[in-house]
Tab-separated table of C-alpha atoms and ligand atoms in Angstrom:
chain	number	residue	atom	x	y	z
A	1	UNK	CA	77.645	130.813	157.204
A	2	UNK	CA	79.921	127.903	156.217
A	3	UNK	CA	80.884	124.923	158.329
A	4	UNK	CA	82.170	121.362	157.992
A	5	UNK	CA	79.780	118.448	158.380
A	6	UNK	CA	80.191	114.686	158.523
A	7	UNK	CA	78.514	112.980	155.535
A	8	UNK	CA	77.302	110.059	157.676
A	9	UNK	CA	73.590	110.809	158.269
A	10	UNK	CA	73.701	108.877	161.538
A	11	UNK	CA	76.454	111.181	162.788
A	12	UNK	CA	76.158	114.585	161.102
A	13	UNK	CA	78.743	116.157	163.440
A	14	UNK	CA	79.570	119.757	162.564
A	15	UNK	CA	82.909	121.558	162.826
A	16	UNK	CA	83.989	125.153	162.425
A	17	UNK	CA	85.470	126.376	159.200
A	18	UNK	CA	88.868	127.067	160.790
A	19	UNK	CA	89.435	123.491	161.920
A	20	UNK	CA	91.818	121.371	159.868
A	21	UNK	CA	90.293	117.902	159.554
A	22	UNK	CA	90.362	115.073	157.020
A	23	UNK	CA	87.598	112.997	158.552
A	24	UNK	CA	85.011	113.172	161.306
A	25	UNK	CA	86.508	112.990	164.804
A	26	UNK	CA	83.526	110.987	166.006
A	27	UNK	CA	82.778	108.367	163.333
A	28	UNK	CA	85.728	108.654	160.932
A	29	UNK	CA	83.625	109.396	157.809
A	30	UNK	CA	84.538	112.080	155.286
A	31	UNK	CA	83.506	115.695	155.748
A	32	UNK	CA	81.673	118.107	153.483
A	33	UNK	CA	81.761	121.865	153.494
A	34	UNK	CA	78.200	122.938	154.287
A	35	UNK	CA	76.553	126.343	153.818
A	36	UNK	CA	73.671	128.177	155.402
A	37	UNK	CA	72.346	129.064	151.982
A	38	UNK	CA	69.430	131.086	153.334
A	39	UNK	CA	71.786	133.635	154.832
A	40	UNK	CA	73.948	133.894	151.690
A	41	UNK	CA	73.289	135.775	148.523
A	42	UNK	CA	72.847	133.127	145.852
A	43	UNK	CA	71.910	134.290	142.338
A	44	UNK	CA	68.409	133.434	141.061
A	45	UNK	CA	69.812	132.089	137.848
A	46	UNK	CA	73.113	130.605	136.741
A	47	UNK	CA	73.308	133.043	133.850
A	48	UNK	CA	74.262	135.629	136.513
A	49	UNK	CA	77.829	134.321	136.313
A	50	UNK	CA	78.130	135.592	132.755
A	51	UNK	CA	78.998	139.005	134.184
A	52	UNK	CA	82.430	137.766	135.312
A	53	UNK	CA	84.238	137.852	131.975
A	54	UNK	CA	87.854	136.672	132.140
A	55	UNK	CA	90.321	139.501	132.603
A	56	UNK	CA	93.456	140.113	134.628
A	57	UNK	CA	92.287	143.436	135.986
A	58	UNK	CA	88.689	142.667	136.996
A	59	UNK	CA	89.484	141.147	140.409
A	60	UNK	CA	89.763	137.520	141.419
A	61	UNK	CA	86.268	136.621	140.163
A	62	UNK	CA	87.323	137.568	136.642
A	63	UNK	CA	90.856	136.221	136.931
A	64	UNK	CA	89.904	132.724	138.070
A	65	UNK	CA	87.582	130.141	136.516
A	66	UNK	CA	87.057	128.784	140.025
A	67	UNK	CA	86.258	131.985	141.919
A	68	UNK	CA	84.041	133.178	139.076
A	69	UNK	CA	81.445	130.920	140.770
A	70	UNK	CA	82.294	132.178	144.255
A	71	UNK	CA	78.600	132.416	145.236
A	72	UNK	CA	78.435	128.613	145.038
A	73	UNK	CA	81.497	128.008	147.231
A	74	UNK	CA	81.582	131.012	149.593
A	75	UNK	CA	83.389	129.367	152.503
A	76	UNK	CA	85.662	132.381	153.115
A	77	UNK	CA	85.360	136.109	152.386
A	78	UNK	CA	86.280	137.345	148.907
A	79	UNK	CA	89.427	139.119	150.090
A	80	UNK	CA	90.943	135.831	151.288
A	81	UNK	CA	90.795	133.996	147.948
A	82	UNK	CA	93.979	132.605	146.420
A	83	UNK	CA	94.360	132.191	142.663
A	84	UNK	CA	97.044	131.555	140.071
A	85	UNK	CA	94.621	131.916	137.163
A	86	UNK	CA	93.169	128.392	137.325
A	87	UNK	CA	90.040	127.165	135.597
A	88	UNK	CA	90.260	129.130	132.356
A	89	UNK	CA	89.422	125.935	130.546
A	90	UNK	CA	86.993	125.245	127.729
A	91	UNK	CA	84.429	122.769	126.593
A	92	UNK	CA	85.410	121.498	123.157
A	93	UNK	CA	82.935	120.261	120.580
A	94	UNK	CA	84.920	117.171	119.595
A	95	UNK	CA	83.505	116.409	116.169
A	96	UNK	CA	86.433	114.270	115.025
A	97	UNK	CA	86.249	112.048	118.082
A	98	UNK	CA	82.478	111.597	118.321
A	99	UNK	CA	82.338	108.937	115.600
A	100	UNK	CA	84.952	106.853	117.441
A	101	UNK	CA	82.791	107.030	120.547
A	102	UNK	CA	79.621	106.346	118.543
A	103	UNK	CA	77.832	109.588	119.410
A	104	UNK	CA	76.299	111.857	116.788
A	105	UNK	CA	78.395	114.821	115.711
A	106	UNK	CA	77.637	117.922	117.776
A	107	UNK	CA	76.488	115.858	120.775
A	108	UNK	CA	79.917	114.936	122.129
A	109	UNK	CA	82.124	117.341	124.122
A	110	UNK	CA	85.450	117.279	125.921
A	111	UNK	CA	86.036	119.423	128.990
A	112	UNK	CA	89.710	120.239	128.465
A	113	UNK	CA	91.169	120.591	131.972
A	114	UNK	CA	94.709	120.146	130.673
A	115	UNK	CA	94.629	123.891	129.975
A	116	UNK	CA	95.038	124.721	133.667
A	117	UNK	CA	98.289	126.415	134.820
A	118	UNK	CA	99.809	123.134	136.006
A	119	UNK	CA	98.256	121.164	133.142
A	120	UNK	CA	95.556	119.277	135.042
A	121	UNK	CA	92.192	119.707	136.754
A	122	UNK	CA	93.921	119.670	140.144
A	123	UNK	CA	94.354	123.446	140.081
A	124	UNK	CA	90.599	123.872	140.564
A	125	UNK	CA	90.860	122.157	143.917
A	126	UNK	CA	94.248	123.571	144.844
A	127	UNK	CA	92.973	127.155	144.622
A	128	UNK	CA	90.350	126.308	147.229
A	129	UNK	CA	92.649	124.223	149.451
A	130	UNK	CA	95.345	126.924	149.356
A	131	UNK	CA	92.770	129.541	150.257
A	132	UNK	CA	91.781	127.538	153.315
A	133	UNK	CA	95.345	126.545	154.281
A	134	UNK	CA	96.528	130.145	154.149
A	135	UNK	CA	93.467	131.238	156.152
A	136	UNK	CA	94.259	128.828	159.002
A	137	UNK	CA	97.864	130.049	158.987
A	138	UNK	CA	99.608	126.859	157.827
A	139	UNK	CA	103.227	127.265	156.752
A	140	UNK	CA	103.670	123.942	154.941
A	141	UNK	CA	101.304	122.017	152.676
A	142	UNK	CA	101.727	118.365	151.742
A	143	UNK	CA	100.194	115.755	149.466
A	144	UNK	CA	100.653	112.219	148.270
A	145	UNK	CA	100.428	112.113	144.542
A	146	UNK	CA	100.528	110.138	141.326
A	147	UNK	CA	101.984	113.384	139.971
A	148	UNK	CA	99.345	115.954	139.162
A	149	UNK	CA	98.396	116.985	142.685
A	150	UNK	CA	102.089	117.445	143.426
A	151	UNK	CA	102.632	119.548	140.290
A	152	UNK	CA	99.674	121.707	141.234
A	153	UNK	CA	100.715	122.115	144.865
A	154	UNK	CA	104.225	123.025	143.721
A	155	UNK	CA	102.905	125.813	141.462
A	156	UNK	CA	100.678	127.338	144.134
A	157	UNK	CA	103.549	127.338	146.598
A	158	UNK	CA	105.979	128.840	144.082
A	159	UNK	CA	103.642	131.583	142.874
A	160	UNK	CA	101.936	132.600	146.120
A	161	UNK	CA	104.703	131.830	148.685
A	162	UNK	CA	101.901	131.325	151.211
A	163	UNK	CA	102.899	127.770	152.126
A	164	UNK	CA	105.921	125.615	151.381
A	165	UNK	CA	105.217	122.477	149.286
A	166	UNK	CA	106.109	118.953	150.413
A	167	UNK	CA	105.155	116.153	148.051
A	168	UNK	CA	105.192	112.392	148.602
A	169	UNK	CA	105.385	110.234	145.500
A	170	UNK	CA	105.737	106.479	145.017
A	171	UNK	CA	109.010	105.264	143.580
A	172	UNK	CA	108.878	104.715	139.808
A	173	UNK	CA	105.158	105.504	139.880
A	174	UNK	CA	105.113	108.987	138.438
A	175	UNK	CA	105.266	110.200	134.850
A	176	UNK	CA	108.314	112.342	134.130
A	177	UNK	CA	106.340	115.367	132.951
A	178	UNK	CA	104.770	115.588	136.400
A	179	UNK	CA	107.880	114.801	138.425
A	180	UNK	CA	109.736	117.468	136.459
A	181	UNK	CA	107.114	120.030	137.486
A	182	UNK	CA	107.435	119.317	141.214
A	183	UNK	CA	111.224	119.554	140.946
A	184	UNK	CA	111.248	122.635	138.730
A	185	UNK	CA	108.800	124.569	140.911
A	186	UNK	CA	110.913	123.864	143.958
A	187	UNK	CA	108.736	121.478	145.981
A	188	UNK	CA	110.402	119.332	148.611
A	189	UNK	CA	109.951	115.981	146.857
A	190	UNK	CA	110.013	112.791	148.899
A	191	UNK	CA	110.028	109.563	146.919
A	192	UNK	CA	109.007	106.683	149.130
A	193	UNK	CA	109.151	102.990	148.422
A	194	UNK	CA	105.658	101.936	147.478
A	195	UNK	CA	102.764	103.260	145.447
A	196	UNK	CA	100.177	106.029	145.798
A	197	UNK	CA	98.121	104.077	148.341
A	198	UNK	CA	101.217	103.712	150.545
A	199	UNK	CA	102.160	107.381	150.068
A	200	UNK	CA	98.681	108.633	150.984
A	201	UNK	CA	98.596	106.557	154.143
A	202	UNK	CA	102.021	107.880	155.120
A	203	UNK	CA	101.386	111.547	154.370
A	204	UNK	CA	98.142	111.482	156.364
A	205	UNK	CA	100.096	110.243	159.388
A	206	UNK	CA	102.902	112.734	158.893
A	207	UNK	CA	100.534	115.667	158.364
A	208	UNK	CA	98.642	114.823	161.536
A	209	UNK	CA	101.768	114.354	163.627
A	210	UNK	CA	103.544	117.558	162.670
A	211	UNK	CA	100.600	119.738	161.665
A	212	UNK	CA	101.317	120.100	157.949
A	213	UNK	CA	98.286	121.174	155.898
A	214	UNK	CA	97.113	118.255	153.737
A	215	UNK	CA	95.845	119.110	150.246
A	216	UNK	CA	94.760	115.670	149.066
A	217	UNK	CA	91.102	115.224	148.191
A	218	UNK	CA	90.205	114.076	151.722
A	219	UNK	CA	90.418	117.813	152.366
A	220	UNK	CA	86.788	118.952	151.936
A	221	UNK	CA	87.798	122.475	150.855
A	222	UNK	CA	89.716	121.112	147.877
A	223	UNK	CA	86.628	119.443	146.546
A	224	UNK	CA	84.734	122.742	146.695
A	225	UNK	CA	87.083	124.024	143.986
A	226	UNK	CA	86.522	120.949	141.846
A	227	UNK	CA	82.761	121.569	141.790
A	228	UNK	CA	83.494	124.422	139.410
A	229	UNK	CA	84.511	122.029	136.613
A	230	UNK	CA	80.817	121.183	136.388
A	231	UNK	CA	79.796	124.838	136.584
A	232	UNK	CA	82.019	125.605	133.602
A	233	UNK	CA	80.594	122.684	131.608
A	234	UNK	CA	77.087	124.031	132.181
A	235	UNK	CA	78.234	127.590	131.525
A	236	UNK	CA	79.764	126.639	128.161
A	237	UNK	CA	76.578	124.758	127.210
A	238	UNK	CA	74.589	127.953	127.751
A	239	UNK	CA	73.438	126.559	131.128
A	240	UNK	CA	71.989	123.411	129.587
A	241	UNK	CA	72.544	120.283	131.650
A	242	UNK	CA	74.084	117.474	129.558
A	243	UNK	CA	72.685	113.934	129.604
A	244	UNK	CA	75.976	112.358	130.657
A	245	UNK	CA	79.170	113.328	132.437
A	246	UNK	CA	81.949	110.751	132.022
A	247	UNK	CA	84.961	110.978	134.305
A	248	UNK	CA	87.991	108.801	135.082
A	249	UNK	CA	87.990	107.445	138.630
A	250	UNK	CA	91.165	107.283	140.721
A	251	UNK	CA	90.958	108.618	144.243
A	252	UNK	CA	87.363	109.617	143.323
A	253	UNK	CA	87.723	113.281	144.283
A	254	UNK	CA	86.155	114.499	141.040
A	255	UNK	CA	83.332	112.004	141.296
A	256	UNK	CA	82.709	113.273	144.834
A	257	UNK	CA	82.892	116.960	143.905
A	258	UNK	CA	80.707	116.669	140.794
A	259	UNK	CA	77.950	114.946	142.743
A	260	UNK	CA	78.051	117.625	145.434
A	261	UNK	CA	77.821	120.313	142.747
A	262	UNK	CA	74.637	118.786	141.338
A	263	UNK	CA	73.126	118.113	144.767
A	264	UNK	CA	73.585	121.792	145.645
A	265	UNK	CA	72.458	123.181	142.282
A	266	UNK	CA	69.276	121.105	142.573
A	267	UNK	CA	68.674	122.139	146.157
A	268	UNK	CA	69.083	125.797	145.215
A	269	UNK	CA	66.642	125.383	142.322
A	270	UNK	CA	69.297	126.427	139.799
A	271	UNK	CA	68.906	123.345	137.578
A	272	UNK	CA	65.814	121.338	136.730
A	273	UNK	CA	67.576	118.188	135.594
A	274	UNK	CA	70.470	116.120	136.931
A	275	UNK	CA	72.921	114.548	134.462
A	276	UNK	CA	73.814	110.891	134.708
A	277	UNK	CA	77.420	110.187	135.625
A	278	UNK	CA	79.733	107.415	134.466
A	279	UNK	CA	82.873	106.780	136.501
A	280	UNK	CA	85.553	104.891	134.594
A	281	UNK	CA	88.233	102.843	136.326
A	282	UNK	CA	91.293	101.364	134.683
A	283	UNK	CA	90.919	97.596	134.882
A	284	UNK	CA	94.232	97.363	136.762
A	285	UNK	CA	92.886	99.689	139.484
A	286	UNK	CA	89.206	98.841	139.598
A	287	UNK	CA	88.131	98.859	143.238
A	288	UNK	CA	85.030	100.975	142.612
A	289	UNK	CA	83.986	98.822	139.674
A	290	UNK	CA	84.500	95.649	141.676
A	291	UNK	CA	82.464	96.954	144.567
A	292	UNK	CA	79.720	98.701	142.603
A	293	UNK	CA	79.364	96.259	139.703
A	294	UNK	CA	78.007	96.919	136.237
A	295	UNK	CA	74.285	96.956	136.632
A	296	UNK	CA	71.434	97.923	138.881
A	297	UNK	CA	72.031	95.126	141.349
A	298	UNK	CA	75.654	94.429	140.649
A	299	UNK	CA	76.768	91.305	138.861
A	300	UNK	CA	80.087	90.531	140.437
A	301	UNK	CA	81.204	88.664	143.462
A	302	UNK	CA	81.113	91.782	145.583
A	303	UNK	CA	79.502	94.271	143.214
A	304	UNK	CA	76.412	95.461	144.939
A	305	UNK	CA	77.682	98.314	147.073
A	306	UNK	CA	75.289	101.260	147.170
A	307	UNK	CA	75.235	104.564	149.087
A	308	UNK	CA	71.906	103.558	150.535
A	309	UNK	CA	71.164	106.979	151.976
A	310	UNK	CA	74.565	107.011	153.691
A	311	UNK	CA	74.177	103.565	155.271
A	312	UNK	CA	76.388	101.718	152.808
A	313	UNK	CA	77.846	98.315	153.606
A	314	UNK	CA	81.094	99.190	155.392
A	315	UNK	CA	81.770	95.531	156.150
A	316	UNK	CA	81.811	94.757	152.424
A	317	UNK	CA	84.391	97.487	151.908
A	318	UNK	CA	86.512	96.332	154.853
A	319	UNK	CA	86.455	92.708	153.677
A	320	UNK	CA	87.427	93.817	150.176
A	321	UNK	CA	90.408	95.797	151.465
A	322	UNK	CA	91.451	93.047	153.887
A	323	UNK	CA	91.481	90.551	151.030
A	324	UNK	CA	93.511	92.958	148.935
A	325	UNK	CA	96.081	93.265	151.755
A	326	UNK	CA	96.171	89.491	152.259
A	327	UNK	CA	96.819	88.914	148.568
A	328	UNK	CA	99.326	91.831	148.461
A	329	UNK	CA	97.335	93.117	145.486
A	330	UNK	CA	98.662	96.380	144.067
A	331	UNK	CA	97.154	98.648	141.444
A	332	UNK	CA	98.789	98.326	138.035
A	333	UNK	CA	97.899	100.374	134.973
A	334	UNK	CA	99.602	102.406	132.271
A	335	UNK	CA	97.299	105.243	133.359
A	336	UNK	CA	99.565	106.026	136.312
A	337	UNK	CA	97.408	108.958	137.485
A	338	UNK	CA	94.610	106.563	138.425
A	339	UNK	CA	96.778	103.709	139.647
A	340	UNK	CA	94.945	103.649	142.969
A	341	UNK	CA	93.387	100.682	144.757
A	342	UNK	CA	92.097	102.358	147.912
A	343	UNK	CA	90.140	105.401	146.738
A	344	UNK	CA	89.855	107.809	149.645
A	345	UNK	CA	86.563	109.278	148.408
A	346	UNK	CA	84.776	105.966	147.896
A	347	UNK	CA	81.811	106.865	150.112
A	348	UNK	CA	81.279	110.260	148.488
A	349	UNK	CA	81.486	108.645	145.044
A	350	UNK	CA	78.707	106.250	146.087
A	351	UNK	CA	76.622	109.258	147.085
A	352	UNK	CA	77.217	110.813	143.667
A	353	UNK	CA	76.306	107.581	141.895
A	354	UNK	CA	73.026	107.464	143.769
A	355	UNK	CA	72.123	111.115	143.175
A	356	UNK	CA	73.162	111.104	139.512
A	357	UNK	CA	71.805	107.640	138.672
A	358	UNK	CA	75.360	106.675	137.793
A	359	UNK	CA	77.169	103.715	136.341
A	360	UNK	CA	80.707	102.421	136.740
A	361	UNK	CA	82.826	100.696	134.129
A	362	UNK	CA	86.427	99.625	133.726
A	363	UNK	CA	88.557	99.867	130.591
A	364	UNK	CA	91.770	98.043	129.708
A	365	UNK	CA	95.109	99.749	129.142
A	366	UNK	CA	94.768	98.849	125.458
A	367	UNK	CA	91.395	100.616	125.266
A	368	UNK	CA	92.834	103.615	127.110
A	369	UNK	CA	95.785	104.050	124.754
A	370	UNK	CA	93.711	103.548	121.603
A	371	UNK	CA	91.256	106.203	122.826
A	372	UNK	CA	94.146	108.483	123.759
A	373	UNK	CA	95.559	108.272	120.212
A	374	UNK	CA	92.169	109.136	118.715
A	375	UNK	CA	91.756	112.077	121.099
A	376	UNK	CA	95.234	113.263	120.132
A	377	UNK	CA	94.466	112.938	116.423
A	378	UNK	CA	91.369	115.067	117.075
A	379	UNK	CA	93.659	117.803	118.409
A	380	UNK	CA	92.949	117.497	122.136
A	381	UNK	CA	95.948	115.659	123.522
A	382	UNK	CA	95.625	114.190	126.981
A	383	UNK	CA	97.423	111.835	129.321
A	384	UNK	CA	96.387	108.163	129.570
A	385	UNK	CA	94.133	108.488	132.655
A	386	UNK	CA	92.056	111.170	130.929
A	387	UNK	CA	91.488	108.926	127.916
A	388	UNK	CA	89.764	106.393	130.192
A	389	UNK	CA	86.728	108.680	130.072
A	390	UNK	CA	86.487	108.509	126.276
A	391	UNK	CA	87.182	104.756	126.215
A	392	UNK	CA	84.458	104.352	128.855
A	393	UNK	CA	81.960	106.466	126.921
A	394	UNK	CA	82.623	104.352	123.827
A	395	UNK	CA	81.951	101.190	125.813
A	396	UNK	CA	78.699	102.592	127.215
A	397	UNK	CA	77.504	103.577	123.742
A	398	UNK	CA	78.306	100.070	122.450
A	399	UNK	CA	76.296	98.626	125.339
A	400	UNK	CA	73.375	100.907	124.536
A	401	UNK	CA	73.567	102.628	127.937
A	402	UNK	CA	74.443	105.975	126.329
A	403	UNK	CA	72.282	106.766	123.309
A	404	UNK	CA	74.043	108.293	120.296
A	405	UNK	CA	71.865	111.394	120.489
A	406	UNK	CA	72.540	112.050	124.167
A	407	UNK	CA	74.586	115.120	125.015
A	408	UNK	CA	77.743	113.641	126.524
A	409	UNK	CA	80.712	115.362	128.161
A	410	UNK	CA	83.966	113.531	128.891
A	411	UNK	CA	86.418	115.162	131.265
A	412	UNK	CA	89.972	115.345	129.914
A	413	UNK	CA	91.698	115.642	133.251
A	414	UNK	CA	95.354	116.103	132.300
A	415	UNK	CA	97.470	117.476	129.452
A	416	UNK	CA	99.111	115.406	126.741
A	417	UNK	CA	102.643	116.517	127.715
A	418	UNK	CA	102.374	115.030	131.215
A	419	UNK	CA	103.377	111.580	130.044
A	420	UNK	CA	105.223	111.758	126.708
A	421	UNK	CA	106.985	108.391	127.111
A	422	UNK	CA	103.744	106.474	126.785
A	423	UNK	CA	102.720	108.474	123.723
A	424	UNK	CA	106.042	107.968	121.962
A	425	UNK	CA	106.019	104.256	122.790
A	426	UNK	CA	102.536	103.904	121.275
A	427	UNK	CA	103.413	105.744	118.069
A	428	UNK	CA	106.986	104.481	117.771
A	429	UNK	CA	108.250	102.125	115.127
A	430	UNK	CA	110.897	100.622	117.379
A	431	UNK	CA	109.464	97.233	118.408
A	432	UNK	CA	111.851	96.899	121.361
A	433	UNK	CA	110.884	100.302	122.715
A	434	UNK	CA	107.227	99.371	122.286
A	435	UNK	CA	107.708	95.983	123.973
A	436	UNK	CA	109.822	97.361	126.824
A	437	UNK	CA	107.538	100.265	127.601
A	438	UNK	CA	104.077	98.954	126.810
A	439	UNK	CA	104.645	95.209	126.841
A	440	UNK	CA	104.568	95.001	130.614
A	441	UNK	CA	101.075	96.528	130.548
A	442	UNK	CA	99.840	93.997	127.997
A	443	UNK	CA	99.463	96.449	125.136
A	444	UNK	CA	99.725	94.282	122.048
A	445	UNK	CA	98.737	96.616	119.219
A	446	UNK	CA	98.759	100.266	118.281
A	447	UNK	CA	96.050	100.471	115.619
A	448	UNK	CA	95.890	104.283	115.740
A	449	UNK	CA	99.646	104.829	115.725
A	450	UNK	CA	101.078	107.655	113.652
A	451	UNK	CA	104.452	106.082	113.024
A	452	UNK	CA	107.428	108.313	112.367
A	453	UNK	CA	109.094	107.584	109.032
A	454	UNK	CA	112.840	107.198	109.040
A	455	UNK	CA	114.858	107.876	105.930
A	456	UNK	CA	118.236	109.017	104.746
A	457	UNK	CA	118.893	112.769	104.526
A	458	UNK	CA	118.384	112.788	100.767
A	459	UNK	CA	116.118	115.206	98.885
A	460	UNK	CA	114.801	112.622	96.386
A	461	UNK	CA	114.125	110.008	99.059
A	462	UNK	CA	112.276	112.573	101.172
A	463	UNK	CA	110.197	113.830	98.243
A	464	UNK	CA	109.089	110.262	97.529
A	465	UNK	CA	107.608	110.099	101.008
A	466	UNK	CA	105.418	113.188	100.727
B	1	LIG	N1	93.059	112.043	135.844
B	1	LIG	C1	94.232	112.592	136.179
B	1	LIG	C2	95.050	113.204	135.105
B	1	LIG	C3	94.668	112.570	137.517
B	1	LIG	O1	95.833	113.118	137.840
B	1	LIG	C4	93.858	111.955	138.494
B	1	LIG	C5	94.285	111.895	139.880
B	1	LIG	C6	92.642	111.418	138.083
B	1	LIG	C7	92.269	111.485	136.762
B	1	LIG	C8	91.723	110.796	139.053
B	1	LIG	O2	90.986	111.746	139.712
B	1	LIG	O3	91.367	111.101	142.050
B	1	LIG	O4	89.569	112.688	141.417
B	1	LIG	O5	89.389	110.268	140.843
B	1	LIG	N2	95.448	112.151	140.279
B	1	LIG	C9	95.835	112.243	141.676
B	1	LIG	C10	97.210	112.835	141.807
B	1	LIG	C11	95.577	111.036	142.458
B	1	LIG	O6	97.896	112.553	142.790
B	1	LIG	O7	97.614	113.639	140.979
B	1	LIG	P1	90.280	111.454	141.104
């Protein structure tokens, strides 16, 4: 009923569900999880899912905001599903942030994935990957991470004890909130010299050589879990499809999963409209933006890469990466979660962009931190990478690509407490602290800073300040 299938239409090789693969053995492309929908019981209408109200005693479909939509990701039987209570997240009507973005009040929403057990959207995917890993009998699970995947993996290992967690992180490339989670939850934490791109390459080799189960987003089962972020957005909108989904782009797992969700919902006749998608890179880690460009035909040196029905220009991608290697170019952004130059899900993201009539933009670290401060002041704190979505939406409104009346949803991928150093540096009054921490990322101002006021411990002095 479920299988794995190569996304290259000229290959289309299929594999059994119990095989552990990260790419097609024949052509090397990424794999999807495929379903024989005709033989499965799929509800006639999405409103069916309303019957799974959240509760701790109603079974896994009521406990988990991922498995609530089990009928749309039924790759294993119900009794095999793993959950730590992920996906109980909400769509927030962000009225105090909409004016900053330029969208009319009531038309701008934030999907607050920081409310997951490990504080980021990764738990959606980890529930699915853990379910599959445990099913195939793996004893150890590994990932490379900019911090959130590792925090998530560590929680699933600690709570379920089904697999032991091994995480690979780049040295000095991980926010302390996230590193502290991996350590606290007992994951074997291996800090290697290099960045995320180096760590991912290494962990893929190690996993293959010694048979550790890899939970990075090249694992097609993980992305099945991440489809449910879109199901929850639709659910919270009363099953209306928004005009725009705006998401930060790092390794492009979300971009890949969201597109697959909409391809399947359309195919099953469960939606009659497809939202447009905007993928937002940080300008210091902008491979997708470089390759895809800004407009219909691309307007950059290389920016014209399109999915093209699966026959995208692989030579363009290879030349781009070769040049990057030659120039020793490394990703560099304050948004450490998306500090990635070689996005593993590039091809799937291109597919999403084609299906969802998407656009790609990049935003500077300054734009990211200003947006982050405004999001925080609106009461929905997030980490820098998440704020790229709001900064990107603002840019697209200014360009006239997003209309101010269009229903727009930005994904807040990670919680505010993941990276407190950046937040304190932005709001701080201490110029040296600001310069030392943010200066190296070319942040020159903090126009939305809420500066702490220092004073003597004197009642009259304090009263004067209130
Ligand atoms: N936002 C946050 C908070 C993230 O942690 C990540 C990815 C992204 C956005 C980008 O998502 O890869 O689906 O495009 N973090 C990974 C990690 C790479 O290791 O935690 P993507």
